[in-house]
XYZ file of C-alpha atoms in Angstrom:
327
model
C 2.404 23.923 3.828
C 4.736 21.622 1.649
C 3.057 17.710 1.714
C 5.781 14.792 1.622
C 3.453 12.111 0.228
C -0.171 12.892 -0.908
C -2.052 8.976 -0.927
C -4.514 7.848 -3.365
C -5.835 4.654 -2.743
C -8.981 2.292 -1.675
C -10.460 3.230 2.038
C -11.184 0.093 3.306
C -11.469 -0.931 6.849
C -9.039 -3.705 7.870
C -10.300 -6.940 10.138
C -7.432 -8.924 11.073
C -8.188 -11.972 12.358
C -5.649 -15.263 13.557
C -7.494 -18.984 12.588
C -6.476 -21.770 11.069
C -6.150 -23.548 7.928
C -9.251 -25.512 8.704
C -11.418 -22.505 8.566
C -10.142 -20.978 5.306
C -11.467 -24.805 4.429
C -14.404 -25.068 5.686
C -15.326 -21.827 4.121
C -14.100 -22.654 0.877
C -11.315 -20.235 1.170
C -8.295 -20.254 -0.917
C -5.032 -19.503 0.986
C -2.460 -16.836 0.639
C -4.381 -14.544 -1.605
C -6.656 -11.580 -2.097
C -10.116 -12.235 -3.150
C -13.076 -9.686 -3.923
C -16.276 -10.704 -2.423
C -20.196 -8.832 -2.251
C -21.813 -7.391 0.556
C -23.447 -10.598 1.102
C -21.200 -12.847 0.959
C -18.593 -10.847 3.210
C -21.283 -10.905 6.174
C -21.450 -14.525 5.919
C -17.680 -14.828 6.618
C -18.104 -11.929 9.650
C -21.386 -13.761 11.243
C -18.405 -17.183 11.204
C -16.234 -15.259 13.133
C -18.211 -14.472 15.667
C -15.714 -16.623 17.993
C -13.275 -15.098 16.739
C -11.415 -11.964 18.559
C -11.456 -9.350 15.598
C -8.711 -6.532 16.086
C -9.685 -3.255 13.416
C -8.154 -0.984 11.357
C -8.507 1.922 9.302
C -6.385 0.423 5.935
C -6.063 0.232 2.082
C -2.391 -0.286 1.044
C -1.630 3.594 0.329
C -3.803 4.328 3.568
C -1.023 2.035 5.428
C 1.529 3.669 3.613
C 0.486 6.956 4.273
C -0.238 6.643 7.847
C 3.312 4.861 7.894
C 4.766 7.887 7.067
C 3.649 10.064 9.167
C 4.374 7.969 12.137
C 7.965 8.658 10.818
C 7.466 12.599 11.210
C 6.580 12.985 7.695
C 3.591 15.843 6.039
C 1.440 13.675 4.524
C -2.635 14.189 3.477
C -4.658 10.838 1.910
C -7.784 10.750 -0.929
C -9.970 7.789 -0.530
C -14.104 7.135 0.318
C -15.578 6.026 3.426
C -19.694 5.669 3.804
C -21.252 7.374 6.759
C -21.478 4.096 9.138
C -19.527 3.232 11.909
C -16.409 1.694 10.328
C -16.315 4.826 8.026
C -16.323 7.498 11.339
C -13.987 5.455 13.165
C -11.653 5.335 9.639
C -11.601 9.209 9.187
C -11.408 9.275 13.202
C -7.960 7.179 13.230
C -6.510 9.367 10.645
C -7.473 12.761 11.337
C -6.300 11.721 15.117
C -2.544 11.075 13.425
C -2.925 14.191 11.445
C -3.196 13.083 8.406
C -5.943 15.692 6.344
C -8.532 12.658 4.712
C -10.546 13.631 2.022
C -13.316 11.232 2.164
C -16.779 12.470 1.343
C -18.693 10.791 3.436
C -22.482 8.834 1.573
C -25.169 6.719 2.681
C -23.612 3.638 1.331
C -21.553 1.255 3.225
C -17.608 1.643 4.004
C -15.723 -0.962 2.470
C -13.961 -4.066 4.719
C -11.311 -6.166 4.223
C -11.022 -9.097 6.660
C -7.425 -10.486 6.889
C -7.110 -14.078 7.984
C -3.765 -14.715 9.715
C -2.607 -18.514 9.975
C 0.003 -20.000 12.223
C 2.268 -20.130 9.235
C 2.258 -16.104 8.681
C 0.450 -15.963 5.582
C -2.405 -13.672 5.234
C -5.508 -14.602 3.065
C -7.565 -11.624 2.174
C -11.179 -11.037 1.641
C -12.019 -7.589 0.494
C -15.561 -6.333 -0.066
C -14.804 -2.841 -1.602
C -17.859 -1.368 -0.492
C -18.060 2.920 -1.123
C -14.396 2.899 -2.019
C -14.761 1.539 -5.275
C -16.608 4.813 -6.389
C -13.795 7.341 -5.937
C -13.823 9.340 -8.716
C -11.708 12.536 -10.437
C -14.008 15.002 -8.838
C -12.901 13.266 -4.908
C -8.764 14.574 -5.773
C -7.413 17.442 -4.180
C -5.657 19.258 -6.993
C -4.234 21.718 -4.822
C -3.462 19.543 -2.462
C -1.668 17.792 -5.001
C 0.278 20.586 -5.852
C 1.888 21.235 -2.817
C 3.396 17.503 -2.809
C 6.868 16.531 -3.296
C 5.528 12.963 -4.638
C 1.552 11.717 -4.919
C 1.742 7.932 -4.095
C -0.977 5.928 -6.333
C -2.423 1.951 -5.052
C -2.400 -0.292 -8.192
C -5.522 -1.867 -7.156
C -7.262 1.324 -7.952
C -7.032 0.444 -11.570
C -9.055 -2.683 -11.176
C -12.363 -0.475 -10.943
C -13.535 2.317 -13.454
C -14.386 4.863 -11.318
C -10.908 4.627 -9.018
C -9.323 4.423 -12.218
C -10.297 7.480 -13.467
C -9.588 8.918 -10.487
C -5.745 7.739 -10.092
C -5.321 8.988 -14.175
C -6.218 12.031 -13.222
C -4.491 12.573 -9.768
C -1.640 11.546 -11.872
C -2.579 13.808 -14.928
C -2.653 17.292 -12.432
C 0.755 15.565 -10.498
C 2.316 15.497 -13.677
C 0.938 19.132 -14.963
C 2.238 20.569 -11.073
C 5.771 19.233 -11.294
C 5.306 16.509 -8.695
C 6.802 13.515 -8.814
C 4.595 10.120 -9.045
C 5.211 6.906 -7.218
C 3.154 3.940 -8.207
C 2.316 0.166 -6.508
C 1.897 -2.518 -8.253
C -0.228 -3.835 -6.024
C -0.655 -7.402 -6.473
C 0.594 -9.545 -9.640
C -3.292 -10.169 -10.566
C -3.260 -6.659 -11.906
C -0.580 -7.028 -14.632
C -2.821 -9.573 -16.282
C -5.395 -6.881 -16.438
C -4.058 -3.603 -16.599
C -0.650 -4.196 -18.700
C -1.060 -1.712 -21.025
C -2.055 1.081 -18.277
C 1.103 0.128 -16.305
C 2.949 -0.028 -19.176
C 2.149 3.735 -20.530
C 2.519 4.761 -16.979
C 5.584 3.388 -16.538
C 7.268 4.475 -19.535
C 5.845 7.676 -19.049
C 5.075 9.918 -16.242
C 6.108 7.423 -13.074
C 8.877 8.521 -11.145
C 9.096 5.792 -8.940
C 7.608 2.385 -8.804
C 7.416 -0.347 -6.142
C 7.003 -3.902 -6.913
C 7.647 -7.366 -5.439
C 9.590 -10.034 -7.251
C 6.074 -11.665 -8.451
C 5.042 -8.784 -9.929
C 8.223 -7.594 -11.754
C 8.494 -10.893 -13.161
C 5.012 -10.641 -14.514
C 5.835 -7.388 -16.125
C 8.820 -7.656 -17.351
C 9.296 -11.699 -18.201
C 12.383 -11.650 -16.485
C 12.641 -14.263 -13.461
C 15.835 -13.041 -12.493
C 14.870 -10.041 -9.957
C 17.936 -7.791 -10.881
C 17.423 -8.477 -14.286
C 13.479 -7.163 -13.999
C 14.846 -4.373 -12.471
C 17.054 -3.647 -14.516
C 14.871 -3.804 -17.494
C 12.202 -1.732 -15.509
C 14.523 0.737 -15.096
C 15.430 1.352 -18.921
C 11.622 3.578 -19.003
C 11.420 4.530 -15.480
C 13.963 6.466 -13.496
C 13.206 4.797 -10.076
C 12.263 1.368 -8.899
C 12.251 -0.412 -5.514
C 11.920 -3.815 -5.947
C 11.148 -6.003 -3.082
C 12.528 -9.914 -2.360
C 10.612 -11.067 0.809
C 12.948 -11.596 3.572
C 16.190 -10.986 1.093
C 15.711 -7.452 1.625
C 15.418 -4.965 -1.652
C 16.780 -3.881 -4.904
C 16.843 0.170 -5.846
C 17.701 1.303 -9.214
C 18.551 4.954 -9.363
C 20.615 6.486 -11.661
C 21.587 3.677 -13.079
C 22.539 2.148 -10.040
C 21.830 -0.902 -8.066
C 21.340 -0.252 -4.484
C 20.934 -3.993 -2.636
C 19.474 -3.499 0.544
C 19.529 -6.068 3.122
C 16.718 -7.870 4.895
C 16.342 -7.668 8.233
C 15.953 -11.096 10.481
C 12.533 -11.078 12.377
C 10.288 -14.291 13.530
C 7.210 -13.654 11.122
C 3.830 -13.184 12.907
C 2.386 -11.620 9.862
C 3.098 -10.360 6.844
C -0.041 -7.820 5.923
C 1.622 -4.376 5.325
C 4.865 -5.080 5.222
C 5.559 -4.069 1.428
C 3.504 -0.624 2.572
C 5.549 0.216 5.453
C 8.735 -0.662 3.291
C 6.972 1.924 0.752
C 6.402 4.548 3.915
C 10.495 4.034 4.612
C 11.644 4.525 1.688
C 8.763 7.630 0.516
C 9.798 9.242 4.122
C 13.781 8.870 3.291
C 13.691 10.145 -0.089
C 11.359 13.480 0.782
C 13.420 14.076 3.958
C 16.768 14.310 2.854
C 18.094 10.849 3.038
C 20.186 8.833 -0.119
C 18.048 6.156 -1.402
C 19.999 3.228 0.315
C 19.393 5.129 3.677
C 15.635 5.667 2.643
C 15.905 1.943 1.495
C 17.479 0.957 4.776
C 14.958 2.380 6.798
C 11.961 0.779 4.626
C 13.380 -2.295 5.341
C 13.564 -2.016 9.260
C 10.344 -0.728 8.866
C 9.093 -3.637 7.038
C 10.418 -5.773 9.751
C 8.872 -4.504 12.466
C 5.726 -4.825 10.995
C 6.206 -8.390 10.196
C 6.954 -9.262 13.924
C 3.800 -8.212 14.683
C -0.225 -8.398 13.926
C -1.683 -5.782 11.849
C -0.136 -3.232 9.224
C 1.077 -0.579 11.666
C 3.960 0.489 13.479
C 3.548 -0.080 17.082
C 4.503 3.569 17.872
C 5.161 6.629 15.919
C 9.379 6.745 15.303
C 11.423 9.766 16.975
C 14.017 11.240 14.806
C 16.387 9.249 17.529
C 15.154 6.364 16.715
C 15.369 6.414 12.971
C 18.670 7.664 13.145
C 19.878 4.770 15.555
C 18.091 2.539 12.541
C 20.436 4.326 9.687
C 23.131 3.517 11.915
């Protein structure tokens, strides 16, 4: 069976949680960013929420991506590592229940967490404790798996560890020997500072298509001007989709820049919305849509995901429905 999208990313159980900005201050939390924390010291921020109602999810940013497309009809499969505890059954649970083939290899040691705090303003502040996931390694990729993709889709913050990594190289390495295309995310702009020189060789090389915010495409390229990042992004790579918040996106194919409009929502949260944008437009162009209709639909996408807690759509799309969206 022919896969759409095969994911390679971090397996980390989401914890999405709404407080306020005086908690993120009394626990010496900085806003509107991702930190990494220990074992330790992520248990001391779960035992404070205790008051707090706690709504989980099986996530990552590929994972959400992944799962994203297959609630839009799409053949998808996803590589990441879970641990044998609770949060790790329910994560391979949620995804083999959507379908989606998981490759996680299940150890002793514990599944890694990511609590999301959600304040009134929309912003999300992250705390991830990595956990298992951080030891995915070459040996955890499905080469044949691989091989019956149309694209492999690999998380940027996979590059921040050794071990995941070597792992994304190499699920990139066998893409690359198979024919299949590669899409790669950014991630976050802290990544750049630390991994220039991997993105750059990747991107200049064997990347077919690569997703970015504005932040980040300004960090790689120098350029503040977002069409003129793209642009120069474009010179090495032959696809980009480059996203501007509520302004909507820009695609460069063939030369081409394809603005895509935003899409007016009232913002309840933001967490996911750049991987459901990614699902869109990863669905669109593996299913026989242009890339402004694949682009079109990542941005609906995006928005509904916005309006809303958590990283998911609220129900699977019908053919219908996506084609009432195109329209």
């Amino acid at each position: 069976m022919t896969i759409n999208v095969y994911g390679v990313g971090n397996a980390i159980m989401d914890l999405q949680v709404q407080c306020d900005d005086a908690f993120l201050e009394a626990n010496a939390i900085e806003k509107g960013i991702m930190t990494l924390t220990s074992e330790e010291d992520q248990q001391k921020i779960l035992d404070a929420l205790q008051t707090h109602k706690v709504n989980t999810c099986s996530g990552g940013s590929a994972a959400n991506t992944i799962v994203g497309i297959a609630d839009m009809g799409g053949k998808v499969a996803y590589c990441g590592k879970t641990g044998s505890d609770n949060f790790g059954l329910q994560y391979a649970t949620e995804l083999q229940d959507l379908g989606i083939h998981f490759g996680a290899k299940a150890s002793n040691e514990t599944t890694g967490t990511c609590v999301v705090l959600i304040t009134p303003d929309a912003q999300r502040t992250m705390l991830t404790n990595l956990g298992v996931s951080a030891t995915l390694s070459p040996s955890d990729i499905d080469e044949a798996a691989i091989a019956k993709a149309d694209y492999i889709y690999v998380e940027g913050y996979l590059f921040a560890g050794e071990s995941t990594k070597e792992a994304a190289l190499h699920a990139i390495d066998i893409a690359n020997q198979c024919g299949t295309k590669i899409a790669l995310t950014i991630s976050d702009p802290f990544l750049i500072d630390i991994c220039r020189d991997e993105f750059k060789y990747l991107i200049e090389g064997p990347v077919d298509l690569l997703f970015c915010n504005e932040d980040e495409a300004a960090a790689l390229t120098g350029e503040d001007d977002p069409v003129h990042a793209a642009h120069a992004i474009h010179k090495t790579c032959d696809n980009v989709a480059l996203t501007l918040g509520k302004n909507g996106s820009i695609i460069m194919h063939g030369g081409e820049v394809i603005a895509i409009e935003g899409v007016t929502v009232d913002a309840v949260d933001t967490t996911g919305a750049g991987d459901m944008y990614a699902a869109g437009v990863l669905y669109g162009i593996t299913n026989g849509l242009s890339w402004k209709q694949a682009g079109h639909l990542g941005s609906h996408a995006a928005a509904k995901i916005v309006a809303q807690l958590g990283a998911r759509l609220p129900a699977p799309l019908s053919q219908e429905e996506i084609q009432e969206l195109l329209n």
